[in-house]
Short mmCIF file of C-alpha atoms in Angstrom, two decimals:
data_model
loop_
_atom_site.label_atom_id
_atom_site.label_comp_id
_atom_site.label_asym_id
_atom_site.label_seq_id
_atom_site.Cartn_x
_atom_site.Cartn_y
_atom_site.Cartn_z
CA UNK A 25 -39.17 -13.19 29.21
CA UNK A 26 -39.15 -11.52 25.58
CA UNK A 27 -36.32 -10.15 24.98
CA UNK A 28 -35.66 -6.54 23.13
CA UNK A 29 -33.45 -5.79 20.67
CA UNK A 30 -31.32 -2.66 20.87
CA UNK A 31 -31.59 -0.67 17.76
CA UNK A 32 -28.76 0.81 15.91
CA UNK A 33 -28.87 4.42 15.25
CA UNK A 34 -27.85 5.89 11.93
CA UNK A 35 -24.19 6.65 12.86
CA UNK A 36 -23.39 3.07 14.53
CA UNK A 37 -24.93 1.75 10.77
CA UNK A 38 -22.70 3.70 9.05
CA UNK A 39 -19.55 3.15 11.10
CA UNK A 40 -19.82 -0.35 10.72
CA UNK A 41 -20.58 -0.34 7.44
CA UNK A 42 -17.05 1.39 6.83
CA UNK A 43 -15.30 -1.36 8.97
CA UNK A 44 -16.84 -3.75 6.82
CA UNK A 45 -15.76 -1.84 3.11
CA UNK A 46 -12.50 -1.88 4.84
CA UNK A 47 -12.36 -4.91 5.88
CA UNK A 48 -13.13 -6.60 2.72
CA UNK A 49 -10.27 -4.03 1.29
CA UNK A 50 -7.89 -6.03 3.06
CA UNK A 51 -9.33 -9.36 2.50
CA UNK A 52 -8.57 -8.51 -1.17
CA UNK A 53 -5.28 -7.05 -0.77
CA UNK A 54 -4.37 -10.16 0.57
CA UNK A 55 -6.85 -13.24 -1.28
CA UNK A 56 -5.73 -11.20 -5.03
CA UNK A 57 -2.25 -12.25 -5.46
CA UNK A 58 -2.97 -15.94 -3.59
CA UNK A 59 -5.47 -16.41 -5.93
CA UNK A 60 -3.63 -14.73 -8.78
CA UNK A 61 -0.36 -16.94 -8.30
CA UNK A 62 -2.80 -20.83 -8.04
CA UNK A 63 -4.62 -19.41 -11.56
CA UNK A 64 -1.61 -18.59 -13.06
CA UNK A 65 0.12 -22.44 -12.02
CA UNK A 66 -2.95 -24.01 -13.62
CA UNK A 67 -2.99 -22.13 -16.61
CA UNK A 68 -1.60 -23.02 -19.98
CA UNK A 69 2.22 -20.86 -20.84
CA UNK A 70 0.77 -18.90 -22.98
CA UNK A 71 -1.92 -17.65 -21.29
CA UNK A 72 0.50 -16.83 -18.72
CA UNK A 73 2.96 -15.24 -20.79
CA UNK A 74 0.93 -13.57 -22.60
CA UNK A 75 -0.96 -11.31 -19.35
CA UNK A 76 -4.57 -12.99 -19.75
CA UNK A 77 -4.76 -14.96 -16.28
CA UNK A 78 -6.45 -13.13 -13.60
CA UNK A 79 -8.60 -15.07 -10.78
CA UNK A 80 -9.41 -17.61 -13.05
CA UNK A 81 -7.21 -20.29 -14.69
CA UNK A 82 -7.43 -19.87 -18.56
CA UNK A 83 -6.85 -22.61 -20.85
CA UNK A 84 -6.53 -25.20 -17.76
CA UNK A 85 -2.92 -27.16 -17.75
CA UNK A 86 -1.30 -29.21 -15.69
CA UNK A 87 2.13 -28.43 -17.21
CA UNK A 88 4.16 -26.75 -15.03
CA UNK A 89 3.39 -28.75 -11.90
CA UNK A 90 4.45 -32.10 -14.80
CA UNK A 91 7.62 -30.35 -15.56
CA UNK A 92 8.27 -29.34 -11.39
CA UNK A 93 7.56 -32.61 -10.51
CA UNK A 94 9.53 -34.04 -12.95
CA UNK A 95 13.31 -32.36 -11.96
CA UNK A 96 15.38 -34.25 -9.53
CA UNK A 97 16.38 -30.84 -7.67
CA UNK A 98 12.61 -30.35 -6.47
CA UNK A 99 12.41 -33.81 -4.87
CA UNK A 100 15.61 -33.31 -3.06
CA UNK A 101 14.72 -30.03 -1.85
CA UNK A 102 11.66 -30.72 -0.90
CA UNK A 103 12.69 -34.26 1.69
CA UNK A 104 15.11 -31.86 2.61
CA UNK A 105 12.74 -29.34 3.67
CA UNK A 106 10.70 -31.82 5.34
CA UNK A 107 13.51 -33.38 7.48
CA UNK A 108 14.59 -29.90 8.76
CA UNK A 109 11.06 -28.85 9.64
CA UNK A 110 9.97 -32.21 11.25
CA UNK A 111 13.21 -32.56 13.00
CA UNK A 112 14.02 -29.08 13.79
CA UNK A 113 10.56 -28.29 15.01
CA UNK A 114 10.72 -31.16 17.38
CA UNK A 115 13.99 -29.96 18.83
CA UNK A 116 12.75 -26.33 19.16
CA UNK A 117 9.55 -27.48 21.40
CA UNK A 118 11.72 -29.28 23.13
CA UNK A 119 14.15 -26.96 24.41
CA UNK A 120 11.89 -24.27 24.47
CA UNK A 121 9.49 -26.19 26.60
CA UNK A 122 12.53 -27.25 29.32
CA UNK A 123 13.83 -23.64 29.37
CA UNK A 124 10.37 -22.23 29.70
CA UNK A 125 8.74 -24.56 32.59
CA UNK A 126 11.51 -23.74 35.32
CA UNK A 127 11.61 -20.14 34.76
CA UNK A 128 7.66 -19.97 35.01
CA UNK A 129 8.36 -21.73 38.45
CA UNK A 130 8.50 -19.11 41.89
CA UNK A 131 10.60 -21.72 43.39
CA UNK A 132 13.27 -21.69 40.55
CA UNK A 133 16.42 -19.52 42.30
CA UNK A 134 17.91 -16.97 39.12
CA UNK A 135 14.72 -17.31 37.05
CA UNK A 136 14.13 -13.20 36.51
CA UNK A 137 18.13 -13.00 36.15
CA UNK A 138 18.20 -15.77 33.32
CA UNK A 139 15.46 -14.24 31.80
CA UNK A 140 16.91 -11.43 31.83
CA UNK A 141 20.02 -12.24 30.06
CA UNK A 142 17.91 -13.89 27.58
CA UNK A 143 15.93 -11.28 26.74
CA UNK A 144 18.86 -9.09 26.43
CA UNK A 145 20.24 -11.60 23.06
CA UNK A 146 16.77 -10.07 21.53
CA UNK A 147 17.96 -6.98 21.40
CA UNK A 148 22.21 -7.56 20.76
CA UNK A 149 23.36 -10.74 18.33
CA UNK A 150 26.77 -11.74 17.89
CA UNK A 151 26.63 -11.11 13.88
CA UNK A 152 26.84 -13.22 11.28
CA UNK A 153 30.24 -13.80 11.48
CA UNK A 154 30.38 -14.46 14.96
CA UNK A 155 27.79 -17.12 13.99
CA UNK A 156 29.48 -18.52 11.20
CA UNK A 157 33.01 -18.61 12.76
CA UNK A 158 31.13 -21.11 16.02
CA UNK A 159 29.58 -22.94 13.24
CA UNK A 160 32.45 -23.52 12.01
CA UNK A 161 34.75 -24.34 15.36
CA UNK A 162 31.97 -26.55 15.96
CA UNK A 163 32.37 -28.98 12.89
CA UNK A 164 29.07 -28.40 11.88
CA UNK A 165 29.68 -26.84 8.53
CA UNK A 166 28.31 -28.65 5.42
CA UNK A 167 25.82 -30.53 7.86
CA UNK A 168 22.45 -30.74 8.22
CA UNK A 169 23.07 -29.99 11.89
CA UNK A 170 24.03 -26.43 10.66
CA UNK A 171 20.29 -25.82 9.73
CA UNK A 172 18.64 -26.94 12.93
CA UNK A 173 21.27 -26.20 15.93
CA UNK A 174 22.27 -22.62 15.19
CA UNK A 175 18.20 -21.60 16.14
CA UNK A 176 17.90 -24.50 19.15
CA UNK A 177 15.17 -22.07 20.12
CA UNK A 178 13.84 -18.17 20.10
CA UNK A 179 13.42 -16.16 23.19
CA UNK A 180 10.23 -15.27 22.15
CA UNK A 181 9.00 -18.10 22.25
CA UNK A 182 10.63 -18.64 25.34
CA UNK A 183 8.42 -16.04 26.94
CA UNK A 184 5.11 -17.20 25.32
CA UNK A 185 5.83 -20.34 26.81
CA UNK A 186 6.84 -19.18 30.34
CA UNK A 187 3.60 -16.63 30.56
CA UNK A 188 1.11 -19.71 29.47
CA UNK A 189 2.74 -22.08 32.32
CA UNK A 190 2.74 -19.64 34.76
CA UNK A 191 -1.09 -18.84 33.88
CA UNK A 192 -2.14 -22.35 33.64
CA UNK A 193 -0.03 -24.27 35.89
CA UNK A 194 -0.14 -23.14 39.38
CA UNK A 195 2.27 -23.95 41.83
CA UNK A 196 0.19 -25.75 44.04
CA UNK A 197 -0.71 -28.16 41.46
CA UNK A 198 3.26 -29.04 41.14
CA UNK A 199 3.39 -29.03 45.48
CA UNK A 200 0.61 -31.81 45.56
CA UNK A 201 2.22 -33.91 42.98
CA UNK A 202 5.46 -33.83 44.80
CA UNK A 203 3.50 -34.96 47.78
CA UNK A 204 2.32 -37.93 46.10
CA UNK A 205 5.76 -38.49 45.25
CA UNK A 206 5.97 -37.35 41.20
CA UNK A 207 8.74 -36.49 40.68
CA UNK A 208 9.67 -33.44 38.11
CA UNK A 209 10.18 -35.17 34.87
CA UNK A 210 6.90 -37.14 35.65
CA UNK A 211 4.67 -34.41 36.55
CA UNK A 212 6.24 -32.05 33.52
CA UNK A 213 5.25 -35.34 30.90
CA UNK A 214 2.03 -36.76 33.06
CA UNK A 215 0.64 -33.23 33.85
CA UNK A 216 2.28 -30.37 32.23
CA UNK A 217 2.41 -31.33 28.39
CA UNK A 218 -1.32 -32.35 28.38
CA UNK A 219 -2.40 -29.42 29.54
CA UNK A 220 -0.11 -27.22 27.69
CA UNK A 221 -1.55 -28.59 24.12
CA UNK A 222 -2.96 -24.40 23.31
CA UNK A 223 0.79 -23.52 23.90
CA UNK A 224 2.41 -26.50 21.95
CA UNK A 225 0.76 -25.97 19.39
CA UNK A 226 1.28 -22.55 18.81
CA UNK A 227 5.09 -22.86 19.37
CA UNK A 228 5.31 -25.95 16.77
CA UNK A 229 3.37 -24.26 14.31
CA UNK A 230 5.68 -20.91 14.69
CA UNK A 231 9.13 -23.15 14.18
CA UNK A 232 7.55 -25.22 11.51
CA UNK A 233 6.76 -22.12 8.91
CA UNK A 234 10.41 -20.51 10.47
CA UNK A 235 12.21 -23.53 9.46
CA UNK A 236 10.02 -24.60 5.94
CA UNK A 237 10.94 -20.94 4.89
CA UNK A 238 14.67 -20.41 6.06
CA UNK A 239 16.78 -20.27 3.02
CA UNK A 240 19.91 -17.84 4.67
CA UNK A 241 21.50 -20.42 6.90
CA UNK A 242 21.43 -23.24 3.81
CA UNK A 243 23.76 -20.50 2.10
CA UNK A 244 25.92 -19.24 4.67
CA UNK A 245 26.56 -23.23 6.03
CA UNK A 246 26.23 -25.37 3.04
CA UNK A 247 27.84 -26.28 -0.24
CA UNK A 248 26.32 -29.71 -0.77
CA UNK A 249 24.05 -30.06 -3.10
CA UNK A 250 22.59 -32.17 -2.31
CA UNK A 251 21.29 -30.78 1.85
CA UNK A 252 19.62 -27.73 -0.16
CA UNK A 253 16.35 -26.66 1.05
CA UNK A 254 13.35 -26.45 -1.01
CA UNK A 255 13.90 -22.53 -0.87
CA UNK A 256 17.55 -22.43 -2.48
CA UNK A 257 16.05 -24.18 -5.17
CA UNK A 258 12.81 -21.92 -5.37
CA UNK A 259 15.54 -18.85 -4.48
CA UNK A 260 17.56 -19.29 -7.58
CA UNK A 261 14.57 -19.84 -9.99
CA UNK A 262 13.09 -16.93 -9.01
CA UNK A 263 15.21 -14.54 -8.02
CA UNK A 264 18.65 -15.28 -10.06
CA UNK A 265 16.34 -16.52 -12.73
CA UNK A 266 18.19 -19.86 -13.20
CA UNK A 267 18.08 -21.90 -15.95
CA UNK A 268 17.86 -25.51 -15.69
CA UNK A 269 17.51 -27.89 -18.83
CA UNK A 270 16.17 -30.51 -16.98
CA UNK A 271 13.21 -28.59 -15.88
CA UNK A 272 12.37 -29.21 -19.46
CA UNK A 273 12.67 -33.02 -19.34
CA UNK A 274 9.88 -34.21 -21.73
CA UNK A 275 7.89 -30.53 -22.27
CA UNK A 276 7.93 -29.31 -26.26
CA UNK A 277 10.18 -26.65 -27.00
CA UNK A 278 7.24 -24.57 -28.02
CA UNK A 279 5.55 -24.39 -24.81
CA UNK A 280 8.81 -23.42 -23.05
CA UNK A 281 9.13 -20.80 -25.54
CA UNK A 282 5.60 -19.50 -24.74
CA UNK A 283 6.55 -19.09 -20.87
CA UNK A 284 6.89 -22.11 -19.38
CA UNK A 285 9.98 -20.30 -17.03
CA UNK A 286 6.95 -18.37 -15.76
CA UNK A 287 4.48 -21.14 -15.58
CA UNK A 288 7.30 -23.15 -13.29
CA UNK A 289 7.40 -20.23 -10.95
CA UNK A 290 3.89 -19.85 -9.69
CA UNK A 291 3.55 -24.21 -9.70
CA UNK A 292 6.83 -24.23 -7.45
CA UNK A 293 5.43 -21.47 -5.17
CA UNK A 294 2.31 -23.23 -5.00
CA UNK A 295 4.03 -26.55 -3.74
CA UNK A 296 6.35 -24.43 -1.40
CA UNK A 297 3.11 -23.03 0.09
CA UNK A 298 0.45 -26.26 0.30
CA UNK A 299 2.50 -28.25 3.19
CA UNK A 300 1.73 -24.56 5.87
CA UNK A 301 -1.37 -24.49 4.36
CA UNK A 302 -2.22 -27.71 5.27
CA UNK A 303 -0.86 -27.66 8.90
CA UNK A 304 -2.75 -24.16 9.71
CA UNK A 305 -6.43 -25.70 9.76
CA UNK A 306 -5.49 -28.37 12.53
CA UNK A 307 -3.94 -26.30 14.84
CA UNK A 308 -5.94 -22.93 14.28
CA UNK A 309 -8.21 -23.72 16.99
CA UNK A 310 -5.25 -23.99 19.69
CA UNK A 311 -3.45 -21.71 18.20
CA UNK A 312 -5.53 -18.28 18.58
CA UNK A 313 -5.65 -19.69 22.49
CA UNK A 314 -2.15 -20.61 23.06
CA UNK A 315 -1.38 -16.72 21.46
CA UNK A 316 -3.44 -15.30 23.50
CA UNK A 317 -2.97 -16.52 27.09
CA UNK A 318 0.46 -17.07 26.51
CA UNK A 319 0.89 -13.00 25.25
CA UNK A 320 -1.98 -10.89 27.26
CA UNK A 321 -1.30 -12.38 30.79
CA UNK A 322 2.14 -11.77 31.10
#
């Protein structure tokens, strides 16, 4: 059967035409600075300093990523960064997954009170010093237990959780495994969690960036040096414009006097930025799923 094509009038052309002008708008609101900030990291100081780097690197260097790589705070921030994401993350799908499953349950006695009271710690929080005074009574200051505990797990992702299981899962599934004699734990590792990947993958990848980004607790709970994040590092170079002569290890005093300070700061954001950046491509495809039965079906 040939099939017609519905034509467009005049108006429908031109409305879409203004989505699309304003939808590139916003592409370039957000793809100029991105693109701005990798230029400027492979550009040489001076172009840098000087104003001349736009979308395009000029005068290609590798120099400040050299002189980043080459201070002894960036490497400890940085395995430091990656032990509290990787660790944290796995401790926040965790708990979020065993507080989530029985409250998505009909046979779970309390669920819609529990939830409630969680719910309600969304809109009232202790306060910081609340928070820091139970940090504290809980020997957990100066730890690197202080930067994963305190967040265990988020109530919102709580209730993305709870609304995928109780659209995916059904209850009779969970009522014919108990017949065959599975018991919880077994039918939550055996049946739930495979089917649940969407889900998982949306909560890891929203406590991975939380956690790779999270500066606040690091100063509130630690004094170590040496337990810094990658952030506290990236924090007091950009923001309380910190000097460091051993950022300079090996780099001619006439390049740092032609803006190497500024060439440091777009290489360090850059390297904050490429481990999210990597993660996002393989779990994009779950994750616009996982979002959206987990959000609209509530």
């Amino acid at each position: 059967m040939k099939s017609v094509a519905i034509r467009e009038s005049a108006t429908d052309r031109l409305f879409m035409s203004i989505i699309y002008l304003f939808l590139a708008f916003i592409l370039f609101i957000i793809l100029f600075p991105l693109l701005h900030i990798l230029s400027a990291s492979f550009s040489s100081p001076s172009a840098v300093s000087s104003g001349r780097v736009w979308l395009w690197p000029v005068e290609f260097s590798w120099i400040g990523y050299q002189a980043a790589f080459q201070n002894k705070d960036i490497w400890i921030g940085f395995g430091n960064s990656l032990f509290y994401t990787m660790a944290g993350t796995v401790l926040n799908v965790s708990f979020t997954v065993m507080i989530a499953y029985p409250l998505a349950r009909r046979s779970f006695y309390g669920r819609n009170i529990i939830m409630l009271l969680l719910v309600v710690t969304m809109f009232f929080d202790g306060g910081l010093i609340p928070n820091y005074l139970l940090v504290k009574s809980l020997g957990l200051l100066d730890t690197r237990w202080s930067m994963i505990l305190p967040g265990a797990f988020a109530v919102f992702q709580v209730i993305i959780a709870r609304t995928f299981f109780q659209s995916t899962i059904p209850d009779d599934l969970a009522e014919a495994a108990q017949i065959d004699g599975c018991s919880d734990l077994a039918f939550i590792w055996r049946v739930v969690l495979p089917l649940s990947k969407p889900v998982l993958a949306v909560l890891a990848l929203m406590y991975a960036v939380g956690h790779w980004n999270t500066y606040f607790n690091a100063l509130i709970y630690l004094s170590d040096y040496t337990k810094f994040p990658l952030q506290i590092f990236l924090r007091n170079l950009l923001i309380l414009n910190a000097d460091n002569s051993d950022m300079y290890v090996n780099i001619s005093a006439q390049a740092v006097q032609q803006g190497l300070k500024d060439l440091l700061q777009y290489s360090l954001i850059v390297i904050a930025s490429v481990p999210v950046l990597v993660i996002y491509p393989f779990v994009q495809k779950h994750f616009v799923k996982g979002v959206m039965i987990g959000s609209l079906k509530g």
